[in-house]
mmCIF file of C-alpha atoms in Angstrom:
data_model
loop_
_atom_site.group_PDB
_atom_site.id
_atom_site.type_symbol
_atom_site.label_atom_id
_atom_site.label_comp_id
_atom_site.label_asym_id
_atom_site.label_seq_id
_atom_site.Cartn_x
_atom_site.Cartn_y
_atom_site.Cartn_z
ATOM 1 C CA ARG A 1 -1.712 50.366 -26.883
ATOM 2 C CA GLU A 2 -0.787 46.792 -27.783
ATOM 3 C CA GLU A 3 2.728 47.309 -26.465
ATOM 4 C CA LYS A 4 1.362 48.683 -23.187
ATOM 5 C CA GLN A 5 -1.007 45.740 -22.838
ATOM 6 C CA LEU A 6 1.798 43.301 -23.578
ATOM 7 C CA GLU A 7 3.996 44.975 -20.982
ATOM 8 C CA LEU A 8 1.282 44.732 -18.303
ATOM 9 C CA THR A 9 0.682 41.098 -19.175
ATOM 10 C CA LEU A 10 4.371 40.273 -18.893
ATOM 11 C CA GLU A 11 4.576 41.991 -15.503
ATOM 12 C CA ALA A 12 1.608 39.988 -14.231
ATOM 13 C CA LEU A 13 3.085 36.756 -15.576
ATOM 14 C CA ILE A 14 6.477 37.497 -14.026
ATOM 15 C CA SER A 15 4.810 38.135 -10.657
ATOM 16 C CA GLN A 16 2.785 34.933 -10.817
ATOM 17 C CA VAL A 17 5.788 32.863 -11.897
ATOM 18 C CA ALA A 18 7.890 34.365 -9.080
ATOM 19 C CA ASP A 19 5.267 33.370 -6.504
ATOM 20 C CA LEU A 20 5.089 29.893 -7.983
ATOM 21 C CA LYS A 21 8.875 29.598 -7.929
ATOM 22 C CA ASN A 22 9.042 30.639 -4.267
ATOM 23 C CA SER A 23 6.409 28.062 -3.341
ATOM 24 C CA LEU A 24 8.306 25.348 -5.188
ATOM 25 C CA VAL A 25 11.571 26.322 -3.502
ATOM 26 C CA SER A 26 9.897 26.234 -0.081
ATOM 27 C CA PHE A 27 8.304 22.858 -0.756
ATOM 28 C CA ILE A 28 11.550 21.330 -2.027
ATOM 29 C CA TYR A 29 13.370 22.684 1.027
ATOM 30 C CA LYS A 30 10.827 20.970 3.280
ATOM 31 C CA LEU A 31 11.230 17.676 1.455
ATOM 32 C CA GLU A 32 15.023 17.790 1.626
ATOM 33 C CA ASN A 33 15.557 19.157 5.151
ATOM 34 C CA GLU A 34 12.362 18.576 7.154
ATOM 35 C CA TYR A 35 11.353 15.147 5.894
ATOM 36 C CA ASP A 36 11.699 13.585 9.366
ATOM 37 C CA ARG A 37 9.008 15.818 10.895
ATOM 38 C CA LEU A 38 6.977 16.532 7.774
ATOM 39 C CA THR A 39 3.306 15.584 8.099
ATOM 40 C CA TRP A 40 0.869 14.613 5.379
ATOM 41 C CA PRO A 41 -1.493 17.583 6.007
ATOM 42 C CA SER A 42 1.471 19.911 5.501
ATOM 43 C CA VAL A 43 2.278 18.224 2.180
ATOM 44 C CA LEU A 44 -1.350 18.556 1.096
ATOM 45 C CA ASP A 45 -1.293 22.250 1.994
ATOM 46 C CA SER A 46 1.797 22.765 -0.166
ATOM 47 C CA PHE A 47 0.168 20.952 -3.073
ATOM 48 C CA ALA A 48 -2.995 23.026 -2.673
ATOM 49 C CA LEU A 49 -0.946 26.231 -2.733
ATOM 50 C CA LEU A 50 0.899 25.184 -5.892
ATOM 51 C CA SER A 51 -2.348 24.131 -7.559
ATOM 52 C CA GLY A 52 -3.977 27.475 -6.770
ATOM 53 C CA GLN A 53 -1.023 29.413 -8.139
ATOM 54 C CA LEU A 54 -1.009 27.347 -11.353
ATOM 55 C CA ASN A 55 -4.727 27.992 -11.803
ATOM 56 C CA THR A 56 -4.174 31.710 -11.338
ATOM 57 C CA LEU A 57 -1.371 31.649 -13.902
ATOM 58 C CA ASN A 58 -3.633 29.846 -16.383
ATOM 59 C CA LYS A 59 -6.376 32.396 -15.802
ATOM 60 C CA VAL A 60 -3.962 35.194 -16.613
ATOM 61 C CA LEU A 61 -2.897 33.437 -19.816
ATOM 62 C CA LYS A 62 -6.502 32.742 -20.869
ATOM 63 C CA HIS A 63 -7.793 36.214 -20.048
ATOM 64 C CA GLU A 64 -9.451 38.013 -22.917
ATOM 65 C CA LYS A 65 -7.153 41.016 -22.563
ATOM 66 C CA THR A 66 -4.015 38.891 -22.659
ATOM 67 C CA PRO A 67 -2.416 39.023 -26.109
ATOM 68 C CA LEU A 68 -1.425 35.806 -27.839
ATOM 69 C CA LEU A 69 2.120 35.306 -26.697
ATOM 70 C CA ARG A 70 2.713 32.622 -29.324
ATOM 71 C CA ASN A 71 2.533 35.324 -31.960
ATOM 72 C CA GLN A 72 5.392 37.226 -30.347
ATOM 73 C CA VAL A 73 8.879 36.560 -31.663
ATOM 74 C CA ILE A 74 11.926 37.085 -29.464
ATOM 75 C CA ILE A 75 15.128 37.943 -31.257
ATOM 76 C CA PRO A 76 18.401 38.167 -29.312
ATOM 77 C CA LEU A 77 20.165 41.440 -29.969
ATOM 78 C CA VAL A 78 23.552 40.597 -28.479
ATOM 79 C CA LEU A 79 25.264 37.223 -28.176
ATOM 80 C CA SER A 80 28.497 37.063 -26.277
ATOM 81 C CA PRO A 81 30.599 34.226 -24.833
ATOM 82 C CA ASP A 82 31.716 36.530 -21.996
ATOM 83 C CA ARG A 83 30.177 36.514 -18.538
ATOM 84 C CA ASP A 84 27.236 38.905 -18.212
ATOM 85 C CA GLU A 85 26.495 40.178 -14.689
ATOM 86 C CA GLU A 86 23.072 41.514 -15.648
ATOM 87 C CA ILE A 87 22.023 38.128 -16.994
ATOM 88 C CA MET A 88 23.392 36.533 -13.818
ATOM 89 C CA ARG A 89 21.284 38.864 -11.673
ATOM 90 C CA GLN A 90 18.078 38.350 -13.648
ATOM 91 C CA THR A 91 18.430 34.579 -13.747
ATOM 92 C CA GLU A 92 19.616 34.323 -10.101
ATOM 93 C CA GLY A 93 22.951 32.861 -11.160
ATOM 94 C CA ARG A 94 21.543 30.122 -13.408
ATOM 95 C CA VAL A 95 22.723 31.603 -16.744
ATOM 96 C CA PRO A 96 26.201 33.145 -16.600
ATOM 97 C CA VAL A 97 26.564 33.857 -20.327
ATOM 98 C CA PHE A 98 24.156 34.549 -23.178
ATOM 99 C CA SER A 99 25.778 32.780 -26.077
ATOM 100 C CA HIS A 100 24.662 30.850 -29.127
ATOM 101 C CA GLU A 101 24.673 27.631 -27.068
ATOM 102 C CA VAL A 102 22.031 28.661 -24.538
ATOM 103 C CA VAL A 103 19.835 30.880 -26.731
ATOM 104 C CA PRO A 104 17.976 28.014 -28.506
ATOM 105 C CA ASP A 105 16.992 26.543 -25.140
ATOM 106 C CA HIS A 106 16.113 29.683 -23.195
ATOM 107 C CA LEU A 107 14.311 31.513 -25.987
ATOM 108 C CA ARG A 108 12.362 28.506 -27.231
ATOM 109 C CA THR A 109 8.648 29.322 -27.571
ATOM 110 C CA LYS A 110 7.548 25.967 -28.972
ATOM 111 C CA PRO A 111 8.258 22.382 -27.951
ATOM 112 C CA ASP A 112 10.520 20.068 -29.900
ATOM 113 C CA PRO A 113 9.154 19.046 -33.327
ATOM 114 C CA GLU A 114 8.782 15.434 -32.176
ATOM 115 C CA VAL A 115 6.818 16.450 -29.062
ATOM 116 C CA GLU A 116 4.699 18.854 -31.075
ATOM 117 C CA GLU A 117 3.876 16.125 -33.593
ATOM 118 C CA GLN A 118 2.864 13.707 -30.831
ATOM 119 C CA GLU A 119 0.664 16.370 -29.250
ATOM 120 C CA LYS A 120 -1.087 17.017 -32.560
ATOM 121 C CA GLN A 121 -1.663 13.289 -33.024
ATOM 122 C CA LEU A 122 -3.209 12.991 -29.565
ATOM 123 C CA ILE A 123 -5.490 15.958 -30.221
ATOM 124 C CA THR A 124 -6.576 14.414 -33.535
ATOM 125 C CA ASP A 125 -7.308 11.039 -31.945
ATOM 126 C CA ALA A 126 -9.295 12.684 -29.163
ATOM 127 C CA ALA A 127 -11.380 14.656 -31.661
ATOM 128 C CA ARG A 128 -12.369 11.480 -33.497
ATOM 129 C CA ILE A 129 -14.037 9.956 -30.437
ATOM 130 C CA SER A 130 -17.721 10.742 -30.085
ATOM 131 C CA PRO A 131 -19.059 11.947 -26.709
ATOM 132 C CA ASP A 132 -21.015 8.700 -26.199
ATOM 133 C CA ALA A 133 -17.956 6.554 -26.904
ATOM 134 C CA ALA A 134 -15.852 8.730 -24.593
ATOM 135 C CA GLN A 135 -18.451 8.394 -21.830
ATOM 136 C CA LYS A 136 -18.488 4.591 -22.248
ATOM 137 C CA GLN A 137 -14.697 4.484 -22.047
ATOM 138 C CA ILE A 138 -14.773 6.617 -18.908
ATOM 139 C CA GLN A 139 -17.363 4.338 -17.297
ATOM 140 C CA SER A 140 -15.368 1.253 -18.258
ATOM 141 C CA LEU A 141 -12.189 2.737 -16.803
ATOM 142 C CA ASN A 142 -13.970 3.721 -13.596
ATOM 143 C CA LYS A 143 -15.379 0.201 -13.285
ATOM 144 C CA MET A 144 -11.935 -1.335 -13.732
ATOM 145 C CA CYS A 145 -10.488 1.013 -11.125
ATOM 146 C CA SER A 146 -13.312 0.199 -8.697
ATOM 147 C CA ASN A 147 -12.797 -3.550 -9.140
ATOM 148 C CA LEU A 148 -9.067 -3.148 -8.644
ATOM 149 C CA LEU A 149 -9.572 -1.104 -5.477
ATOM 150 C CA GLU A 150 -12.047 -3.689 -4.170
ATOM 151 C CA LYS A 151 -9.563 -6.514 -4.779
ATOM 152 C CA ILE A 152 -6.798 -4.576 -3.044
ATOM 153 C CA SER A 153 -9.065 -3.876 -0.060
ATOM 154 C CA LYS A 154 -10.081 -7.552 0.098
ATOM 155 C CA GLU A 155 -6.453 -8.668 0.049
ATOM 156 C CA GLU A 156 -5.628 -6.233 2.834
ATOM 157 C CA ARG A 157 -8.540 -7.469 4.958
ATOM 158 C CA GLU A 158 -7.592 -11.124 4.412
ATOM 159 C CA SER A 159 -3.981 -10.377 5.246
ATOM 160 C CA GLU A 160 -4.976 -8.627 8.460
ATOM 161 C CA SER A 161 -7.323 -11.499 9.404
ATOM 162 C CA ALA A 162 -4.599 -14.068 8.731
ATOM 163 C CA GLY A 163 -2.184 -12.109 10.880
ATOM 164 C CA LEU A 164 -4.693 -11.943 13.715
ATOM 165 C CA ARG A 165 -5.350 -15.687 13.472
ATOM 166 C CA GLN A 166 -1.642 -16.465 13.584
ATOM 167 C CA ASN A 167 -1.070 -14.231 16.578
ATOM 168 C CA LYS A 168 -4.114 -15.522 18.489
ATOM 169 C CA GLN A 169 -3.220 -18.138 21.110
ATOM 170 C CA THR A 170 -5.281 -21.321 20.781
ATOM 171 C CA PHE A 171 -4.125 -23.118 23.944
ATOM 172 C CA ASN A 172 -3.525 -22.461 27.629
ATOM 173 C CA PRO A 173 0.189 -22.792 28.526
ATOM 174 C CA ALA A 174 -0.643 -23.511 32.177
ATOM 175 C CA ASP A 175 -2.877 -26.446 31.253
ATOM 176 C CA THR A 176 -0.269 -27.786 28.839
ATOM 177 C CA ASN A 177 2.493 -27.617 31.454
ATOM 178 C CA ALA A 178 0.268 -29.305 34.050
ATOM 179 C CA LEU A 179 -0.576 -32.124 31.616
ATOM 180 C CA VAL A 180 3.091 -32.690 30.706
ATOM 181 C CA ALA A 181 4.093 -32.715 34.393
ATOM 182 C CA ALA A 182 1.333 -35.214 35.210
ATOM 183 C CA VAL A 183 2.284 -37.593 32.377
ATOM 184 C CA ALA A 184 6.054 -37.362 32.815
ATOM 185 C CA PHE A 185 6.421 -37.052 36.603
ATOM 186 C CA GLY A 186 2.990 -37.914 38.006
ATOM 187 C CA LYS A 187 2.633 -34.463 39.483
ATOM 188 C CA GLY A 188 -0.810 -33.771 40.832
ATOM 189 C CA LEU A 189 -2.026 -37.389 40.589
ATOM 190 C CA SER A 190 -3.682 -39.019 43.662
ATOM 191 C CA ASN A 191 -1.930 -41.987 45.404
ATOM 192 C CA ARG A 192 -5.156 -43.510 46.717
ATOM 193 C CA ARG A 193 -6.504 -46.701 45.142
ATOM 194 C CA PRO A 194 -10.078 -47.850 45.169
ATOM 195 C CA PRO A 195 -10.864 -50.501 47.838
ATOM 196 C CA GLY A 196 -10.331 -54.114 46.726
ATOM 197 C CA SER A 197 -8.256 -53.171 43.662
ATOM 198 C CA GLY A 198 -4.984 -54.482 45.098
ATOM 199 C CA ALA A 199 -6.314 -57.838 46.472
ATOM 200 C CA SER A 200 -6.443 -60.887 44.248
ATOM 201 C CA VAL A 201 -9.717 -62.761 44.250
ATOM 202 C CA GLN A 202 -9.462 -66.433 45.187
ATOM 203 C CA SER A 203 -12.235 -68.969 45.308
ATOM 204 C CA GLY A 204 -11.496 -70.085 48.855
ATOM 205 C CA GLN A 205 -11.440 -66.607 50.480
ATOM 206 C CA PRO A 206 -14.555 -65.327 52.124
ATOM 207 C CA GLY A 207 -16.224 -62.612 50.155
ATOM 208 C CA ALA A 208 -15.097 -64.020 46.840
ATOM 209 C CA GLY A 209 -18.518 -65.500 46.272
ATOM 210 C CA ALA A 210 -20.037 -62.058 46.665
ATOM 211 C CA ILE A 211 -17.625 -60.529 44.120
ATOM 212 C CA ILE A 212 -18.125 -63.363 41.674
ATOM 213 C CA ALA A 213 -21.853 -63.377 42.257
ATOM 214 C CA GLY A 214 -21.946 -59.823 41.040
ATOM 215 C CA ALA A 215 -20.598 -61.015 37.726
ATOM 216 C CA SER A 216 -23.200 -63.724 37.207
ATOM 217 C CA GLY A 217 -24.167 -62.254 33.878
ATOM 218 C CA ILE A 218 -20.650 -62.789 32.409
ATOM 219 C CA GLN A 219 -19.682 -66.150 30.949
ATOM 220 C CA GLN A 220 -16.032 -67.051 30.403
ATOM 221 C CA VAL A 221 -15.116 -68.802 27.188
ATOM 222 C CA PRO A 222 -13.418 -72.176 27.872
ATOM 223 C CA MET A 223 -9.839 -72.665 26.640
ATOM 224 C CA THR A 224 -9.310 -74.812 23.566
ATOM 225 C CA GLY A 225 -8.256 -78.370 24.370
ATOM 226 C CA ALA A 226 -9.287 -78.250 28.029
ATOM 227 C CA PRO A 227 -12.162 -80.541 29.100
ATOM 228 C CA ALA A 228 -15.247 -78.716 30.016
ATOM 229 C CA GLN A 229 -15.873 -80.878 33.114
ATOM 230 C CA GLN A 230 -12.548 -79.666 34.681
ATOM 231 C CA GLN A 231 -13.744 -76.046 34.727
ATOM 232 C CA PRO A 232 -15.984 -75.711 37.768
ATOM 233 C CA MET A 233 -18.955 -73.420 37.642
ATOM 234 C CA LEU A 234 -19.270 -70.959 40.458
ATOM 235 C CA ALA A 235 -22.340 -68.781 40.612
ATOM 236 C CA GLY A 236 -22.851 -69.099 36.861
ATOM 237 C CA VAL A 237 -19.198 -68.138 35.987
ATOM 238 C CA GLN A 238 -16.722 -70.694 34.715
ATOM 239 C CA MET A 239 -13.505 -70.574 36.756
ATOM 240 C CA THR A 240 -10.180 -71.481 35.175
ATOM 241 C CA PRO A 241 -8.068 -74.028 37.110
ATOM 242 C CA ALA A 242 -4.896 -72.855 38.763
ATOM 243 C CA GLY A 243 -2.541 -74.516 36.313
ATOM 244 C CA GLN A 244 -4.131 -73.066 33.155
ATOM 245 C CA PRO A 245 -3.952 -69.483 31.914
ATOM 246 C CA GLY A 246 -7.190 -67.591 32.029
ATOM 247 C CA LYS A 247 -8.889 -65.744 29.173
#
């Protein structure tokens, strides 16, 4: 009965491993040959398929009717350095010979002693932590991850804002060109002058009294060294004689 149960378990495991192997081969083929048109949803579907198959394999191993495979010992009956076609067929060409060189690797049922020792140490350390301490460590780790994600998001937002500010135009090229043309070449400026701007005001010309009378509230400062009596007053404004420079 135990042998029959072991045989059924091995058949189920071989079937599950074959399905998992086919899914891996298909996924690797997509990555190597269809990477240019591969989409992210397709990758997620492949991962979901592999995850489901691994869970099914674990359920088979943890089933109550599954015997403990670690208690089973595999002993090679024949070791030969010659090429074995049956081994080639069963391993799909991966193992051509079944010799003393490949047996320790292919019939290994336990990990390396160093790996096994590290695994035991990790299990021991995990058992020493109380549930409350483990929960606090989980909360602390989640908080650190949240802060890190927030900083990364903030940096991304600031980088995008800086890029938008650099690309945003802050001036009007047409106005700039018009201003440069007006300053350099006088383009667009009017040639008209206000009336009376080009005529010099003299005291003897008619109308000068009216212009000067309008400036009765302005007083000219006399030049240093010039006698005050030589500067005639006209309508309350001191006029500079012809031979002296004005203020």
